[in-house]
JSON list of C-alpha atoms in Angstrom, two decimals:
[
{"chain": "A", "resi": 1, "resn": "THR", "atom": "CA", "xyz": [-4.30, -1.23, 20.29]},
{"chain": "A", "resi": 2, "resn": "THR", "atom": "CA", "xyz": [-1.94, -2.13, 17.02]},
{"chain": "A", "resi": 3, "resn": "LYS", "atom": "CA", "xyz": [-0.73, -5.35, 19.48]},
{"chain": "A", "resi": 4, "resn": "ARG", "atom": "CA", "xyz": [-1.40, -7.90, 17.13]},
{"chain": "A", "resi": 5, "resn": "TYR", "atom": "CA", "xyz": [-0.25, -6.08, 14.02]},
{"chain": "A", "resi": 6, "resn": "PRO", "atom": "CA", "xyz": [2.63, -3.53, 14.31]},
{"chain": "A", "resi": 7, "resn": "PHE", "atom": "CA", "xyz": [2.75, -2.17, 10.80]},
{"chain": "A", "resi": 8, "resn": "GLN", "atom": "CA", "xyz": [0.02, -0.39, 11.58]},
{"chain": "A", "resi": 9, "resn": "THR", "atom": "CA", "xyz": [1.85, 2.25, 14.08]},
{"chain": "A", "resi": 10, "resn": "ALA", "atom": "CA", "xyz": [3.73, 3.61, 11.97]},
{"chain": "A", "resi": 11, "resn": "ILE", "atom": "CA", "xyz": [0.09, 3.62, 9.16]},
{"chain": "A", "resi": 12, "resn": "LEU", "atom": "CA", "xyz": [-1.09, 5.08, 12.14]},
{"chain": "A", "resi": 13, "resn": "ASN", "atom": "CA", "xyz": [1.03, 8.01, 12.83]},
{"chain": "A", "resi": 14, "resn": "ASP", "atom": "CA", "xyz": [2.05, 8.98, 9.48]},
{"chain": "A", "resi": 15, "resn": "LEU", "atom": "CA", "xyz": [0.21, 12.43, 8.05]},
{"chain": "A", "resi": 16, "resn": "HIS", "atom": "CA", "xyz": [1.97, 12.39, 3.97]},
{"chain": "A", "resi": 17, "resn": "THR", "atom": "CA", "xyz": [0.33, 14.52, 2.26]},
{"chain": "A", "resi": 18, "resn": "ASN", "atom": "CA", "xyz": [0.44, 11.52, -0.22]},
{"chain": "A", "resi": 19, "resn": "MET", "atom": "CA", "xyz": [0.19, 8.60, 1.26]},
{"chain": "A", "resi": 20, "resn": "SER", "atom": "CA", "xyz": [-0.20, 5.16, -0.97]},
{"chain": "A", "resi": 21, "resn": "VAL", "atom": "CA", "xyz": [-0.49, 1.84, 1.08]},
{"chain": "A", "resi": 22, "resn": "ILE", "atom": "CA", "xyz": [-0.10, -1.18, -0.71]},
{"chain": "A", "resi": 23, "resn": "LYS", "atom": "CA", "xyz": [-1.92, -4.04, 1.92]},
{"chain": "A", "resi": 24, "resn": "PRO", "atom": "CA", "xyz": [-2.54, -7.59, 1.81]},
{"chain": "A", "resi": 25, "resn": "SER", "atom": "CA", "xyz": [-6.60, -9.10, 2.93]},
{"chain": "A", "resi": 26, "resn": "GLN", "atom": "CA", "xyz": [-7.83, -8.73, 6.27]},
{"chain": "A", "resi": 27, "resn": "VAL", "atom": "CA", "xyz": [-4.33, -7.13, 8.57]},
{"chain": "A", "resi": 28, "resn": "GLY", "atom": "CA", "xyz": [-6.84, -4.43, 9.94]},
{"chain": "A", "resi": 29, "resn": "LEU", "atom": "CA", "xyz": [-6.03, -0.42, 7.94]},
{"chain": "A", "resi": 30, "resn": "THR", "atom": "CA", "xyz": [-9.23, -0.81, 6.73]},
{"chain": "A", "resi": 31, "resn": "GLU", "atom": "CA", "xyz": [-10.55, -0.01, 10.97]},
{"chain": "A", "resi": 32, "resn": "VAL", "atom": "CA", "xyz": [-7.49, 1.48, 11.52]},
{"chain": "A", "resi": 33, "resn": "GLN", "atom": "CA", "xyz": [-7.95, 4.28, 8.20]},
{"chain": "A", "resi": 34, "resn": "TYR", "atom": "CA", "xyz": [-11.40, 5.11, 9.37]},
{"chain": "A", "resi": 35, "resn": "ARG", "atom": "CA", "xyz": [-10.56, 5.11, 12.75]},
{"chain": "A", "resi": 36, "resn": "LYS", "atom": "CA", "xyz": [-7.70, 8.14, 11.77]},
{"chain": "A", "resi": 37, "resn": "ALA", "atom": "CA", "xyz": [-10.25, 9.01, 9.64]},
{"chain": "A", "resi": 38, "resn": "CYS", "atom": "CA", "xyz": [-12.17, 10.48, 12.75]},
{"chain": "A", "resi": 39, "resn": "ALA", "atom": "CA", "xyz": [-9.14, 11.69, 14.75]},
{"chain": "A", "resi": 40, "resn": "MET", "atom": "CA", "xyz": [-7.68, 14.22, 12.96]},
{"chain": "A", "resi": 41, "resn": "ALA", "atom": "CA", "xyz": [-11.90, 15.25, 12.52]},
{"chain": "A", "resi": 42, "resn": "TYR", "atom": "CA", "xyz": [-11.22, 15.48, 16.62]},
{"chain": "A", "resi": 43, "resn": "ARG", "atom": "CA", "xyz": [-9.03, 16.86, 17.04]},
{"chain": "A", "resi": 44, "resn": "ASN", "atom": "CA", "xyz": [-8.81, 19.41, 14.39]},
{"chain": "A", "resi": 45, "resn": "PRO", "atom": "CA", "xyz": [-11.92, 21.89, 14.32]},
{"chain": "A", "resi": 46, "resn": "HIS", "atom": "CA", "xyz": [-13.93, 22.78, 10.60]},
{"chain": "A", "resi": 47, "resn": "ARG", "atom": "CA", "xyz": [-12.72, 20.37, 8.43]},
{"chain": "A", "resi": 48, "resn": "ASN", "atom": "CA", "xyz": [-13.75, 17.90, 6.36]},
{"chain": "A", "resi": 49, "resn": "ILE", "atom": "CA", "xyz": [-12.62, 14.98, 5.86]},
{"chain": "A", "resi": 50, "resn": "ILE", "atom": "CA", "xyz": [-13.84, 12.17, 3.22]},
{"chain": "A", "resi": 51, "resn": "PHE", "atom": "CA", "xyz": [-13.76, 7.94, 3.30]},
{"chain": "A", "resi": 52, "resn": "THR", "atom": "CA", "xyz": [-14.13, 6.21, -0.23]},
{"chain": "A", "resi": 53, "resn": "LEU", "atom": "CA", "xyz": [-15.74, 2.76, -0.63]},
{"chain": "A", "resi": 54, "resn": "PRO", "atom": "CA", "xyz": [-15.59, 1.77, -3.86]},
{"chain": "A", "resi": 55, "resn": "ASP", "atom": "CA", "xyz": [-19.31, 1.19, -4.19]},
{"chain": "A", "resi": 56, "resn": "ASN", "atom": "CA", "xyz": [-22.75, 1.88, -1.34]},
{"chain": "A", "resi": 57, "resn": "ASN", "atom": "CA", "xyz": [-22.46, -1.63, -0.38]},
{"chain": "A", "resi": 58, "resn": "MET", "atom": "CA", "xyz": [-19.15, -1.65, 0.52]},
{"chain": "A", "resi": 59, "resn": "ARG", "atom": "CA", "xyz": [-19.85, 1.43, 2.44]},
{"chain": "A", "resi": 60, "resn": "LYS", "atom": "CA", "xyz": [-23.12, 0.53, 4.05]},
{"chain": "A", "resi": 61, "resn": "ARG", "atom": "CA", "xyz": [-21.37, -2.33, 4.87]},
{"chain": "A", "resi": 62, "resn": "LEU", "atom": "CA", "xyz": [-18.27, -0.78, 7.12]},
{"chain": "A", "resi": 63, "resn": "TYR", "atom": "CA", "xyz": [-20.94, 2.50, 8.05]},
{"chain": "A", "resi": 64, "resn": "GLN", "atom": "CA", "xyz": [-23.34, -0.18, 9.35]},
{"chain": "A", "resi": 65, "resn": "THR", "atom": "CA", "xyz": [-20.87, -3.40, 11.34]},
{"chain": "A", "resi": 66, "resn": "ARG", "atom": "CA", "xyz": [-18.10, -1.09, 12.12]},
{"chain": "A", "resi": 67, "resn": "VAL", "atom": "CA", "xyz": [-18.15, 3.13, 12.69]},
{"chain": "A", "resi": 68, "resn": "GLU", "atom": "CA", "xyz": [-21.27, 3.21, 13.49]},
{"chain": "A", "resi": 69, "resn": "ASP", "atom": "CA", "xyz": [-20.54, 1.09, 16.84]},
{"chain": "A", "resi": 70, "resn": "PHE", "atom": "CA", "xyz": [-17.59, 3.11, 17.31]},
{"chain": "A", "resi": 71, "resn": "LEU", "atom": "CA", "xyz": [-18.57, 6.37, 17.61]},
{"chain": "A", "resi": 72, "resn": "ASP", "atom": "CA", "xyz": [-21.56, 5.65, 19.71]},
{"chain": "A", "resi": 73, "resn": "VAL", "atom": "CA", "xyz": [-19.64, 3.74, 21.96]},
{"chain": "A", "resi": 74, "resn": "THR", "atom": "CA", "xyz": [-16.70, 6.69, 21.96]},
{"chain": "A", "resi": 75, "resn": "PRO", "atom": "CA", "xyz": [-17.25, 9.49, 24.73]},
{"chain": "A", "resi": 76, "resn": "ILE", "atom": "CA", "xyz": [-14.48, 12.04, 22.94]},
{"chain": "A", "resi": 77, "resn": "PHE", "atom": "CA", "xyz": [-17.64, 11.67, 20.27]},
{"chain": "A", "resi": 78, "resn": "ASN", "atom": "CA", "xyz": [-20.74, 12.08, 21.94]},
{"chain": "A", "resi": 79, "resn": "PRO", "atom": "CA", "xyz": [-20.01, 15.13, 24.64]},
{"chain": "A", "resi": 80, "resn": "LYS", "atom": "CA", "xyz": [-22.40, 15.04, 27.11]},
{"chain": "A", "resi": 81, "resn": "GLY", "atom": "CA", "xyz": [-25.91, 17.50, 26.42]},
{"chain": "A", "resi": 82, "resn": "THR", "atom": "CA", "xyz": [-25.21, 17.73, 22.09]},
{"chain": "A", "resi": 83, "resn": "ARG", "atom": "CA", "xyz": [-26.64, 15.54, 19.39]},
{"chain": "A", "resi": 84, "resn": "PRO", "atom": "CA", "xyz": [-24.25, 15.70, 16.60]},
{"chain": "A", "resi": 85, "resn": "THR", "atom": "CA", "xyz": [-24.76, 14.51, 12.77]},
{"chain": "A", "resi": 86, "resn": "ARG", "atom": "CA", "xyz": [-25.23, 11.08, 12.22]},
{"chain": "A", "resi": 87, "resn": "SER", "atom": "CA", "xyz": [-25.79, 9.55, 8.75]},
{"chain": "A", "resi": 88, "resn": "ILE", "atom": "CA", "xyz": [-24.37, 6.94, 7.33]},
{"chain": "A", "resi": 89, "resn": "GLU", "atom": "CA", "xyz": [-23.21, 9.45, 4.53]},
{"chain": "A", "resi": 90, "resn": "ILE", "atom": "CA", "xyz": [-22.07, 12.05, 6.81]},
{"chain": "A", "resi": 91, "resn": "ASN", "atom": "CA", "xyz": [-20.77, 12.75, 11.35]},
{"chain": "A", "resi": 92, "resn": "GLN", "atom": "CA", "xyz": [-20.35, 15.56, 12.25]},
{"chain": "A", "resi": 93, "resn": "ILE", "atom": "CA", "xyz": [-16.99, 14.89, 15.42]},
{"chain": "A", "resi": 94, "resn": "GLY", "atom": "CA", "xyz": [-16.80, 18.39, 17.00]},
{"chain": "A", "resi": 95, "resn": "GLN", "atom": "CA", "xyz": [-17.00, 21.07, 14.42]},
{"chain": "A", "resi": 96, "resn": "SER", "atom": "CA", "xyz": [-15.36, 19.12, 11.34]},
{"chain": "A", "resi": 97, "resn": "TYR", "atom": "CA", "xyz": [-17.47, 16.28, 9.31]},
{"chain": "A", "resi": 98, "resn": "VAL", "atom": "CA", "xyz": [-16.20, 13.06, 9.06]},
{"chain": "A", "resi": 99, "resn": "LEU", "atom": "CA", "xyz": [-18.16, 11.56, 5.59]},
{"chain": "A", "resi": 100, "resn": "PHE", "atom": "CA", "xyz": [-18.34, 8.19, 4.58]},
{"chain": "A", "resi": 101, "resn": "MET", "atom": "CA", "xyz": [-19.16, 7.94, -0.43]},
{"chain": "A", "resi": 102, "resn": "ALA", "atom": "CA", "xyz": [-19.05, 5.80, -2.91]},
{"chain": "A", "resi": 103, "resn": "ALA", "atom": "CA", "xyz": [-16.91, 6.68, -5.15]},
{"chain": "A", "resi": 104, "resn": "ASN", "atom": "CA", "xyz": [-18.55, 7.52, -7.73]},
{"chain": "A", "resi": 105, "resn": "GLU", "atom": "CA", "xyz": [-19.08, 10.82, -9.68]},
{"chain": "A", "resi": 106, "resn": "GLN", "atom": "CA", "xyz": [-21.94, 12.31, -8.05]},
{"chain": "A", "resi": 107, "resn": "ALA", "atom": "CA", "xyz": [-20.73, 11.42, -4.44]},
{"chain": "A", "resi": 108, "resn": "ALA", "atom": "CA", "xyz": [-16.93, 13.49, -5.22]},
{"chain": "A", "resi": 109, "resn": "THR", "atom": "CA", "xyz": [-19.18, 16.47, -7.18]},
{"chain": "A", "resi": 110, "resn": "SER", "atom": "CA", "xyz": [-19.00, 20.06, -4.89]},
{"chain": "A", "resi": 111, "resn": "GLN", "atom": "CA", "xyz": [-17.87, 18.30, -1.62]},
{"chain": "A", "resi": 112, "resn": "PRO", "atom": "CA", "xyz": [-14.57, 21.06, -0.36]},
{"chain": "A", "resi": 113, "resn": "ALA", "atom": "CA", "xyz": [-12.79, 17.99, 1.56]},
{"chain": "A", "resi": 114, "resn": "ASP", "atom": "CA", "xyz": [-9.51, 19.02, 3.57]},
{"chain": "A", "resi": 115, "resn": "ALA", "atom": "CA", "xyz": [-8.21, 15.08, 3.38]},
{"chain": "A", "resi": 116, "resn": "ILE", "atom": "CA", "xyz": [-9.31, 11.43, 1.39]},
{"chain": "A", "resi": 117, "resn": "PHE", "atom": "CA", "xyz": [-9.22, 8.94, 2.81]},
{"chain": "A", "resi": 118, "resn": "ASN", "atom": "CA", "xyz": [-9.59, 6.23, -0.32]},
{"chain": "A", "resi": 119, "resn": "ASP", "atom": "CA", "xyz": [-10.17, 1.77, 0.50]},
{"chain": "A", "resi": 120, "resn": "GLU", "atom": "CA", "xyz": [-9.57, -1.10, -1.85]},
{"chain": "A", "resi": 121, "resn": "VAL", "atom": "CA", "xyz": [-8.32, 1.80, -5.00]},
{"chain": "A", "resi": 122, "resn": "ASP", "atom": "CA", "xyz": [-8.33, -1.09, -6.60]},
{"chain": "A", "resi": 123, "resn": "LEU", "atom": "CA", "xyz": [-12.02, -1.80, -6.94]},
{"chain": "A", "resi": 124, "resn": "SER", "atom": "CA", "xyz": [-12.33, 1.54, -7.52]},
{"chain": "A", "resi": 125, "resn": "ASP", "atom": "CA", "xyz": [-12.80, 3.76, -10.49]},
{"chain": "A", "resi": 126, "resn": "GLN", "atom": "CA", "xyz": [-9.40, 5.39, -11.03]},
{"chain": "A", "resi": 127, "resn": "ALA", "atom": "CA", "xyz": [-11.60, 8.63, -12.36]},
{"chain": "A", "resi": 128, "resn": "THR", "atom": "CA", "xyz": [-13.49, 8.60, -10.05]},
{"chain": "A", "resi": 129, "resn": "LEU", "atom": "CA", "xyz": [-10.61, 8.58, -7.24]},
{"chain": "A", "resi": 130, "resn": "ALA", "atom": "CA", "xyz": [-9.31, 12.01, -9.35]},
{"chain": "A", "resi": 131, "resn": "LEU", "atom": "CA", "xyz": [-12.15, 13.35, -8.96]},
{"chain": "A", "resi": 132, "resn": "PHE", "atom": "CA", "xyz": [-12.27, 13.28, -4.85]},
{"chain": "A", "resi": 133, "resn": "ASN", "atom": "CA", "xyz": [-9.49, 14.37, -5.12]},
{"chain": "A", "resi": 134, "resn": "SER", "atom": "CA", "xyz": [-9.59, 16.73, -7.08]},
{"chain": "A", "resi": 135, "resn": "ARG", "atom": "CA", "xyz": [-12.18, 18.75, -3.90]},
{"chain": "A", "resi": 136, "resn": "LEU", "atom": "CA", "xyz": [-8.96, 19.26, -2.13]},
{"chain": "A", "resi": 137, "resn": "GLN", "atom": "CA", "xyz": [-7.87, 22.29, -4.55]},
{"chain": "A", "resi": 138, "resn": "GLY", "atom": "CA", "xyz": [-9.31, 24.96, -1.17]},
{"chain": "A", "resi": 139, "resn": "SER", "atom": "CA", "xyz": [-7.69, 23.20, 0.83]},
{"chain": "A", "resi": 140, "resn": "ASP", "atom": "CA", "xyz": [-4.05, 24.45, 2.57]},
{"chain": "A", "resi": 141, "resn": "TRP", "atom": "CA", "xyz": [-4.07, 20.36, 3.77]},
{"chain": "A", "resi": 142, "resn": "LYS", "atom": "CA", "xyz": [-4.82, 18.22, 0.92]},
{"chain": "A", "resi": 143, "resn": "LEU", "atom": "CA", "xyz": [-3.63, 14.92, 2.36]},
{"chain": "A", "resi": 144, "resn": "LYS", "atom": "CA", "xyz": [-4.31, 11.75, 0.42]},
{"chain": "A", "resi": 145, "resn": "GLN", "atom": "CA", "xyz": [-4.40, 8.65, 1.73]},
{"chain": "A", "resi": 146, "resn": "ARG", "atom": "CA", "xyz": [-4.50, 5.49, -0.03]},
{"chain": "A", "resi": 147, "resn": "PHE", "atom": "CA", "xyz": [-4.81, 1.71, 0.36]},
{"chain": "A", "resi": 148, "resn": "SER", "atom": "CA", "xyz": [-5.81, -1.45, -0.42]},
{"chain": "A", "resi": 149, "resn": "THR", "atom": "CA", "xyz": [-5.41, -4.76, -2.08]},
{"chain": "A", "resi": 150, "resn": "PRO", "atom": "CA", "xyz": [-3.50, -4.86, -5.00]},
{"chain": "A", "resi": 151, "resn": "THR", "atom": "CA", "xyz": [-4.84, -6.74, -8.35]},
{"chain": "A", "resi": 152, "resn": "TYR", "atom": "CA", "xyz": [-2.50, -6.15, -11.73]},
{"chain": "A", "resi": 153, "resn": "GLU", "atom": "CA", "xyz": [0.98, -4.92, -11.36]},
{"chain": "A", "resi": 154, "resn": "GLY", "atom": "CA", "xyz": [0.83, -0.93, -12.38]},
{"chain": "A", "resi": 155, "resn": "PHE", "atom": "CA", "xyz": [-2.55, -0.74, -12.10]},
{"chain": "A", "resi": 156, "resn": "GLY", "atom": "CA", "xyz": [-4.54, 1.20, -8.59]},
{"chain": "A", "resi": 157, "resn": "ILE", "atom": "CA", "xyz": [-2.59, 1.20, -5.04]},
{"chain": "A", "resi": 158, "resn": "THR", "atom": "CA", "xyz": [0.02, -0.26, -7.20]},
{"chain": "A", "resi": 159, "resn": "ALA", "atom": "CA", "xyz": [0.70, 2.66, -9.36]},
{"chain": "A", "resi": 160, "resn": "TYR", "atom": "CA", "xyz": [0.67, 5.16, -7.16]},
{"chain": "A", "resi": 161, "resn": "PHE", "atom": "CA", "xyz": [2.37, 3.04, -4.19]},
{"chain": "A", "resi": 162, "resn": "GLU", "atom": "CA", "xyz": [5.59, 3.31, -7.80]},
{"chain": "A", "resi": 163, "resn": "LEU", "atom": "CA", "xyz": [5.27, 6.81, -7.85]},
{"chain": "A", "resi": 164, "resn": "SER", "atom": "CA", "xyz": [5.79, 7.90, -3.62]},
{"chain": "A", "resi": 165, "resn": "ASP", "atom": "CA", "xyz": [8.60, 7.65, -1.65]},
{"chain": "A", "resi": 166, "resn": "GLN", "atom": "CA", "xyz": [8.15, 3.55, -0.68]},
{"chain": "A", "resi": 167, "resn": "HIS", "atom": "CA", "xyz": [8.33, 4.52, 2.77]}
]
């Protein structure tokens, strides 16, 4: 539900190919976005969706404390008689995959994607995020969704937001 933070509804429904969201801390946007990524994977077969976090520790913490339980208890992600591939990095949802990756050069190499969700943009290496976005070249979607608490004007999420339509 988005009852506590009604503004999340617009973010959930927004499928603009290049979305940048400036967020304050602790408003549930990470939760909204990883759930959105999983729902997109479920509803769109044969897609690869990458969800990045700045480092392995943040990725592990998010996955183990929130994503893993969410996937385990949501029946549509666990059809009877199947054992989807599930790990801290690779999560099969239907006939698609959501990959939770640390924003490092090794993870950003040789993995095609249809959508990239970058969480905590300002804490990530900006060149590595650009490399992740190059993974979209072979997709007909090329969906980029970035979100972060800002650190400096003109850097990271504020720079991306300034280039956007600021909807």
